[in-house]
Short mmCIF file of C-alpha atoms in Angstrom, two decimals:
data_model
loop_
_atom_site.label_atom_id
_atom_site.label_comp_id
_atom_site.label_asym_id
_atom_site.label_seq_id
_atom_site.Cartn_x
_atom_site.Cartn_y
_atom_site.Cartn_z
CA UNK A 1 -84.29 11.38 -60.21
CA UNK A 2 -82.23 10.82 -56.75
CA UNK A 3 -79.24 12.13 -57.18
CA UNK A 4 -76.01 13.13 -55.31
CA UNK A 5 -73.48 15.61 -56.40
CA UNK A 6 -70.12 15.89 -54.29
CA UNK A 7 -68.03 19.29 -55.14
CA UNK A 8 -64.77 19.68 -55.30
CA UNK A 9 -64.12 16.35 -57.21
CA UNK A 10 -60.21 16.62 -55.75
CA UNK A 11 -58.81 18.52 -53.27
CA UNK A 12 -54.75 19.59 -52.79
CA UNK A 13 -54.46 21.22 -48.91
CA UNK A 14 -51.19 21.60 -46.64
CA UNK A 15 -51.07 19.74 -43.37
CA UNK A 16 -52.85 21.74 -40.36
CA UNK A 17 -54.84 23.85 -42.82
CA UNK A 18 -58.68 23.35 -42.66
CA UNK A 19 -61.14 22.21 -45.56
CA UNK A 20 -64.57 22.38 -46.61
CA UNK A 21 -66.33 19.54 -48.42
CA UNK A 22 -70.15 20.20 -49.98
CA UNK A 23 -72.98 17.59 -50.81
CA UNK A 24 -76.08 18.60 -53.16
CA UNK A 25 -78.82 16.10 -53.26
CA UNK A 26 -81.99 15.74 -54.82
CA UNK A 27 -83.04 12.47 -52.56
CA UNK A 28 -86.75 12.25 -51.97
CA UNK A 29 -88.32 11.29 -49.40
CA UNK A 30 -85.50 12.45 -47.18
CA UNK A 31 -84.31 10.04 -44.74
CA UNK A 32 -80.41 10.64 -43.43
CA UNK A 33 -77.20 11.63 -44.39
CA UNK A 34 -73.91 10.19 -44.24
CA UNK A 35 -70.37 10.70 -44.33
CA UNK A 36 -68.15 8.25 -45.36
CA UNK A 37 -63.91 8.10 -45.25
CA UNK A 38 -62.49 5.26 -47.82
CA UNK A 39 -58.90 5.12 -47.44
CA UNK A 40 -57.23 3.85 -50.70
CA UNK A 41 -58.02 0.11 -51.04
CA UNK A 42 -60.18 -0.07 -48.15
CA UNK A 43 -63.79 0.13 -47.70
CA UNK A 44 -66.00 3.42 -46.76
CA UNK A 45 -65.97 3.93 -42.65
CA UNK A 46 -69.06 6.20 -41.37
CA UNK A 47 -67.97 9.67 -40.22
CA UNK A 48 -71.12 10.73 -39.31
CA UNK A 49 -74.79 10.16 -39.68
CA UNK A 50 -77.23 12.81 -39.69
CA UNK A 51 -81.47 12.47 -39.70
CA UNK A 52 -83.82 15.20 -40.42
CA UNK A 53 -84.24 16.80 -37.39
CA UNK A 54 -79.97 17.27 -37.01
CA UNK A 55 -77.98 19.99 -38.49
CA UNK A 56 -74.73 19.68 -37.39
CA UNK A 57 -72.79 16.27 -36.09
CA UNK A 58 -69.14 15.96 -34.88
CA UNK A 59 -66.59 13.20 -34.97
CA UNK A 60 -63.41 14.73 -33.44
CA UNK A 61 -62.17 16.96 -36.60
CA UNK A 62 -64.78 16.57 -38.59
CA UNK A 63 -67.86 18.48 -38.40
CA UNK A 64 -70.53 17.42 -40.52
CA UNK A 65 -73.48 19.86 -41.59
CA UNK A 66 -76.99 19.75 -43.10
CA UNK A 67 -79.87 22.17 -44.28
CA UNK A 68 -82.42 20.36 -45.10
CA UNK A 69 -84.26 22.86 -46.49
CA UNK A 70 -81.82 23.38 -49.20
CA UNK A 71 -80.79 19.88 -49.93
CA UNK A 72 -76.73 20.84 -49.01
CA UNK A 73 -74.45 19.18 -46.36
CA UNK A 74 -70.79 19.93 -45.58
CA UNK A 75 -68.33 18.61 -44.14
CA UNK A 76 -65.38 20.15 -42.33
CA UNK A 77 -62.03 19.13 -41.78
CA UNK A 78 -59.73 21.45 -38.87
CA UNK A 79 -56.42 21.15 -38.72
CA UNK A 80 -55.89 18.76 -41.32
CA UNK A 81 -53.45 15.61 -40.65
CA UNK A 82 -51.19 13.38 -43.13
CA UNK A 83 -54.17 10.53 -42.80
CA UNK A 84 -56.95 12.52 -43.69
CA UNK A 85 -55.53 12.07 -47.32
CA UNK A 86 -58.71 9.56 -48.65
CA UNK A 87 -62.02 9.91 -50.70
CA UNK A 88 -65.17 11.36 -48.75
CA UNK A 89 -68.17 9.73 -49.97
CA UNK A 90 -71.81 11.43 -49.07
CA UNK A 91 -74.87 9.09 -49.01
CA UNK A 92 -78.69 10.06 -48.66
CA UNK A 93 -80.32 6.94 -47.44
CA UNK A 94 -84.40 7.43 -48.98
CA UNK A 95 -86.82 7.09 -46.38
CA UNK A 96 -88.47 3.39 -47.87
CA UNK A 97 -88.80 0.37 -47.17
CA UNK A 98 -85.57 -0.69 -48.14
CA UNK A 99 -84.01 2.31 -47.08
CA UNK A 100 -81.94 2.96 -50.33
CA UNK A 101 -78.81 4.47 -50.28
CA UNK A 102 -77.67 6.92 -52.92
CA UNK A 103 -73.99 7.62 -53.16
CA UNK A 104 -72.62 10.23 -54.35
CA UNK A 105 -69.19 9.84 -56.43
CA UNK A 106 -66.52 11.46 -53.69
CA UNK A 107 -64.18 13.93 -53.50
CA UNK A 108 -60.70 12.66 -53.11
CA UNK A 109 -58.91 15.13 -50.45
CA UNK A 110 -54.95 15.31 -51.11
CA UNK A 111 -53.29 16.55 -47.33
CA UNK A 112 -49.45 17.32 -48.08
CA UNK A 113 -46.76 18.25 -45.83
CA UNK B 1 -63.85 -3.71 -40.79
CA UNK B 2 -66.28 -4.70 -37.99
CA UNK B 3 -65.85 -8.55 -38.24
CA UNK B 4 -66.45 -8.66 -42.49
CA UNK B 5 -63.81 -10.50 -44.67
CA UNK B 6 -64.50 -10.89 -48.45
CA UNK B 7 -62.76 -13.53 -50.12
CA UNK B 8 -60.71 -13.42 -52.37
CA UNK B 9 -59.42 -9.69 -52.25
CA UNK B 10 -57.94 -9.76 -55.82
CA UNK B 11 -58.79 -12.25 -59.10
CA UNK B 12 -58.35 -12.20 -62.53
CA UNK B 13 -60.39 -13.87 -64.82
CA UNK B 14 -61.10 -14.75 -68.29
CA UNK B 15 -64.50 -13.54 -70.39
CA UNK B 16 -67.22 -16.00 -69.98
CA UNK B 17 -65.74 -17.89 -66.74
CA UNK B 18 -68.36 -18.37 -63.75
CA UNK B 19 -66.52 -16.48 -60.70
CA UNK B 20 -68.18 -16.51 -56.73
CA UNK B 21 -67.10 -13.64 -54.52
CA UNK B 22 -67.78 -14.50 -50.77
CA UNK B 23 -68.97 -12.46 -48.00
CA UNK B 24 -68.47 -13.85 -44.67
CA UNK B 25 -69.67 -11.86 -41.25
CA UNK B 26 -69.19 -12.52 -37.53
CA UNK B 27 -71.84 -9.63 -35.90
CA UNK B 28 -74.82 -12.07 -37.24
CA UNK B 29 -76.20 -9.02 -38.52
CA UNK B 30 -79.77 -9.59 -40.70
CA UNK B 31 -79.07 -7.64 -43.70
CA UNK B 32 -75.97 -8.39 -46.33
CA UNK B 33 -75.13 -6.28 -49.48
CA UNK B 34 -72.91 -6.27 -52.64
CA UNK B 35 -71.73 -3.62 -54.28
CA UNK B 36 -69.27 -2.32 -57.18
CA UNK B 37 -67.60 0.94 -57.44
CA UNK B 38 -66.15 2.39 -60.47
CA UNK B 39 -64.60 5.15 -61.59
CA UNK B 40 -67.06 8.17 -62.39
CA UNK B 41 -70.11 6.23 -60.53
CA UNK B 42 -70.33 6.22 -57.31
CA UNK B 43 -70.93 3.05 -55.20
CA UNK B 44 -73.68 0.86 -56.86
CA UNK B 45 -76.03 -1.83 -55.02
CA UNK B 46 -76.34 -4.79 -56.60
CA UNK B 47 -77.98 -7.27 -54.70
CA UNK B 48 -79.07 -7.42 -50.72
CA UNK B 49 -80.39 -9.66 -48.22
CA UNK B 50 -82.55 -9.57 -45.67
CA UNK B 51 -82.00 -12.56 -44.34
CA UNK B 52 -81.59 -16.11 -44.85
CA UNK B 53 -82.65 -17.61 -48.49
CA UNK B 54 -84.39 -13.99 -49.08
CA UNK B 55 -83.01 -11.60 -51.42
CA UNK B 56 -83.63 -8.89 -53.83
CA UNK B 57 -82.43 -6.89 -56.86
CA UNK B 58 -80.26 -3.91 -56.23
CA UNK B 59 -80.09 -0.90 -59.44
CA UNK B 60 -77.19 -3.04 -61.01
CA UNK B 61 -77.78 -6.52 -60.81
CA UNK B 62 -78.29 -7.60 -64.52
CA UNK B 63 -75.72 -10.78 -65.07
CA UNK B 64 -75.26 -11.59 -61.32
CA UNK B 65 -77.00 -13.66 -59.16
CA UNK B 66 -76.25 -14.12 -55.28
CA UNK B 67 -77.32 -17.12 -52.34
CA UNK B 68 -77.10 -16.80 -49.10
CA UNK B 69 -78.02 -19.74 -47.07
CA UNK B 70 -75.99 -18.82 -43.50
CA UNK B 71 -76.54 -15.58 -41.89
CA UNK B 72 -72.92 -15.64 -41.94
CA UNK B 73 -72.29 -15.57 -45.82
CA UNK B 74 -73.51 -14.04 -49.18
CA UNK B 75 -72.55 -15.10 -52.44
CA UNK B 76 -72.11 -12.98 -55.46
CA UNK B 77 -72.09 -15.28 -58.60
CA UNK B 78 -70.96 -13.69 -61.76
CA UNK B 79 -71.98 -16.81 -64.15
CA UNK B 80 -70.58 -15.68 -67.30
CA UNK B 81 -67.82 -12.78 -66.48
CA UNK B 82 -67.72 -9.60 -68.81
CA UNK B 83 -65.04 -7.04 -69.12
CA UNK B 84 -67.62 -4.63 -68.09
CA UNK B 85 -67.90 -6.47 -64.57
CA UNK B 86 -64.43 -5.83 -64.04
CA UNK B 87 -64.46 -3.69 -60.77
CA UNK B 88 -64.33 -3.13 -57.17
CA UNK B 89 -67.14 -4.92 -55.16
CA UNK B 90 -67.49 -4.47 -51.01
CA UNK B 91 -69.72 -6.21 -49.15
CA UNK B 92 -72.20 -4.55 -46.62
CA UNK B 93 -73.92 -5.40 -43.55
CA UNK B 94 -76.24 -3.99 -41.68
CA UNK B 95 -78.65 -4.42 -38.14
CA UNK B 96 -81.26 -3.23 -39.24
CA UNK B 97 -82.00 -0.92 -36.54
CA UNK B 98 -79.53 1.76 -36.90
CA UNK B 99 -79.07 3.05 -39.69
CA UNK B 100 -75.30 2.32 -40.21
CA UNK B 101 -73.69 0.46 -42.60
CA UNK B 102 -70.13 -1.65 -42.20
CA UNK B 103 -68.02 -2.11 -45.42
CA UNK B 104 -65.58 -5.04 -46.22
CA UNK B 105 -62.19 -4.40 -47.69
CA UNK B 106 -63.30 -5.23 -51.12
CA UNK B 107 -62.55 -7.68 -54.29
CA UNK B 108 -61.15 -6.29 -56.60
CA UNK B 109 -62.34 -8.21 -59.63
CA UNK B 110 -60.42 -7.44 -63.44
CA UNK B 111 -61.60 -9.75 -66.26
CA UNK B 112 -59.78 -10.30 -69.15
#
């Protein structure tokens, strides 16, 4: 079954420190990755998108990593800011025709001053 | 939210009332999408488009049914609303030729 696990499910950090969030997925045939950030009563936003072939993506503080031998991504917030404080959604996107997303359920990161 | 609006952003209605959620674009992008995310699940497709008058069933699409007869707008029709369809549902779009995917702010949806 396709499946995506997120881990933590909630986060607390202080302002400036850094953050690690992991993905497990069991998504066959493998297609991309993706990052979403969905702000409280907004929709998702793409972070980053990775294929295959990629192992590591950036998008200013966040650094986005995959092994796709192993099935795990990360992502990595530095220096963490006041608006970082959303839900981080990771989606495998199966490699068919419809290219079928699978989300996975988010972890809700909590930045405080 | 890359030229999406969805329409309206917050209803309440009764059990067994028809209710249409709109989806309207401006990037005349090919491929449209509905959604609804819960607590505990993650997002869930429901129906998608690949263009105009062509659709096709997403994982959760049992007691909705959805029309889209502009590239500029998708329809989600709930014809006979459940508590259980009480949610958040976003509207997608896509190119087609990357592989991103732009979200709309979202309806939230609560029936009573």
């Amino acid at each position: 079954k396709n499946q995506v696990e997120q881990s933590p499910q909630s986060l607390i950090i202080l302002e400036g420190k850094n953050c690690t969030l992991q993905c497990n997925y069991t998504v066959s045939p493998f297609s991309n990755l993706r990052w979403y950030k969905q702000d409280t009563g907004r929709g998702p936003v793409s972070l980053t998108i990775m294929t295959f072939s990629e192992n590591t993506k950036s998008n200013g503080r966040y650094t986005a990593t995959l092994d796709a031998d192993t099935k795990q991504s990360s992502l990595h917030i530095t220096a963490s800011q006041l608006s970082d404080s959303a839900s981080y959604i990771c989606v495998v996107s199966a490699r068919t025709n419809t290219g079928k997303l699978i989300f996975g359920q988010g972890t809700t990161l909590q930045v405080k001053p | 939210d890359a030229g999406i609006t969805q329409s309206p952003r917050h209803k309440v209605t009764e059990t067994g009332t028809p209710v249409t959620l709109r989806c309207h674009q401006t990037e005349n992008h090919r491929y449209m999408y509905w959604y609804r995310q819960d607590p505990g699940h993650g997002l869930r497709l429901i129906h998608y488009s690949y263009g105009v008058k062509d659709t096709d069933k997403g994982e959760v699409s049992d007691g909705y049914s959805v029309s889209r007869s502009k590239t500029e707008d998708f329809l989600l029709t709930l014809e006979s609303a459940t508590s259980s369809q009480t949610s958040v549902y976003f509207c997608a779009i896509s190119d087609g030729h990357s592989y991103e995917q732009y979200f709309g702010p979202g309806t939230r949806l609560t029936v009573t």
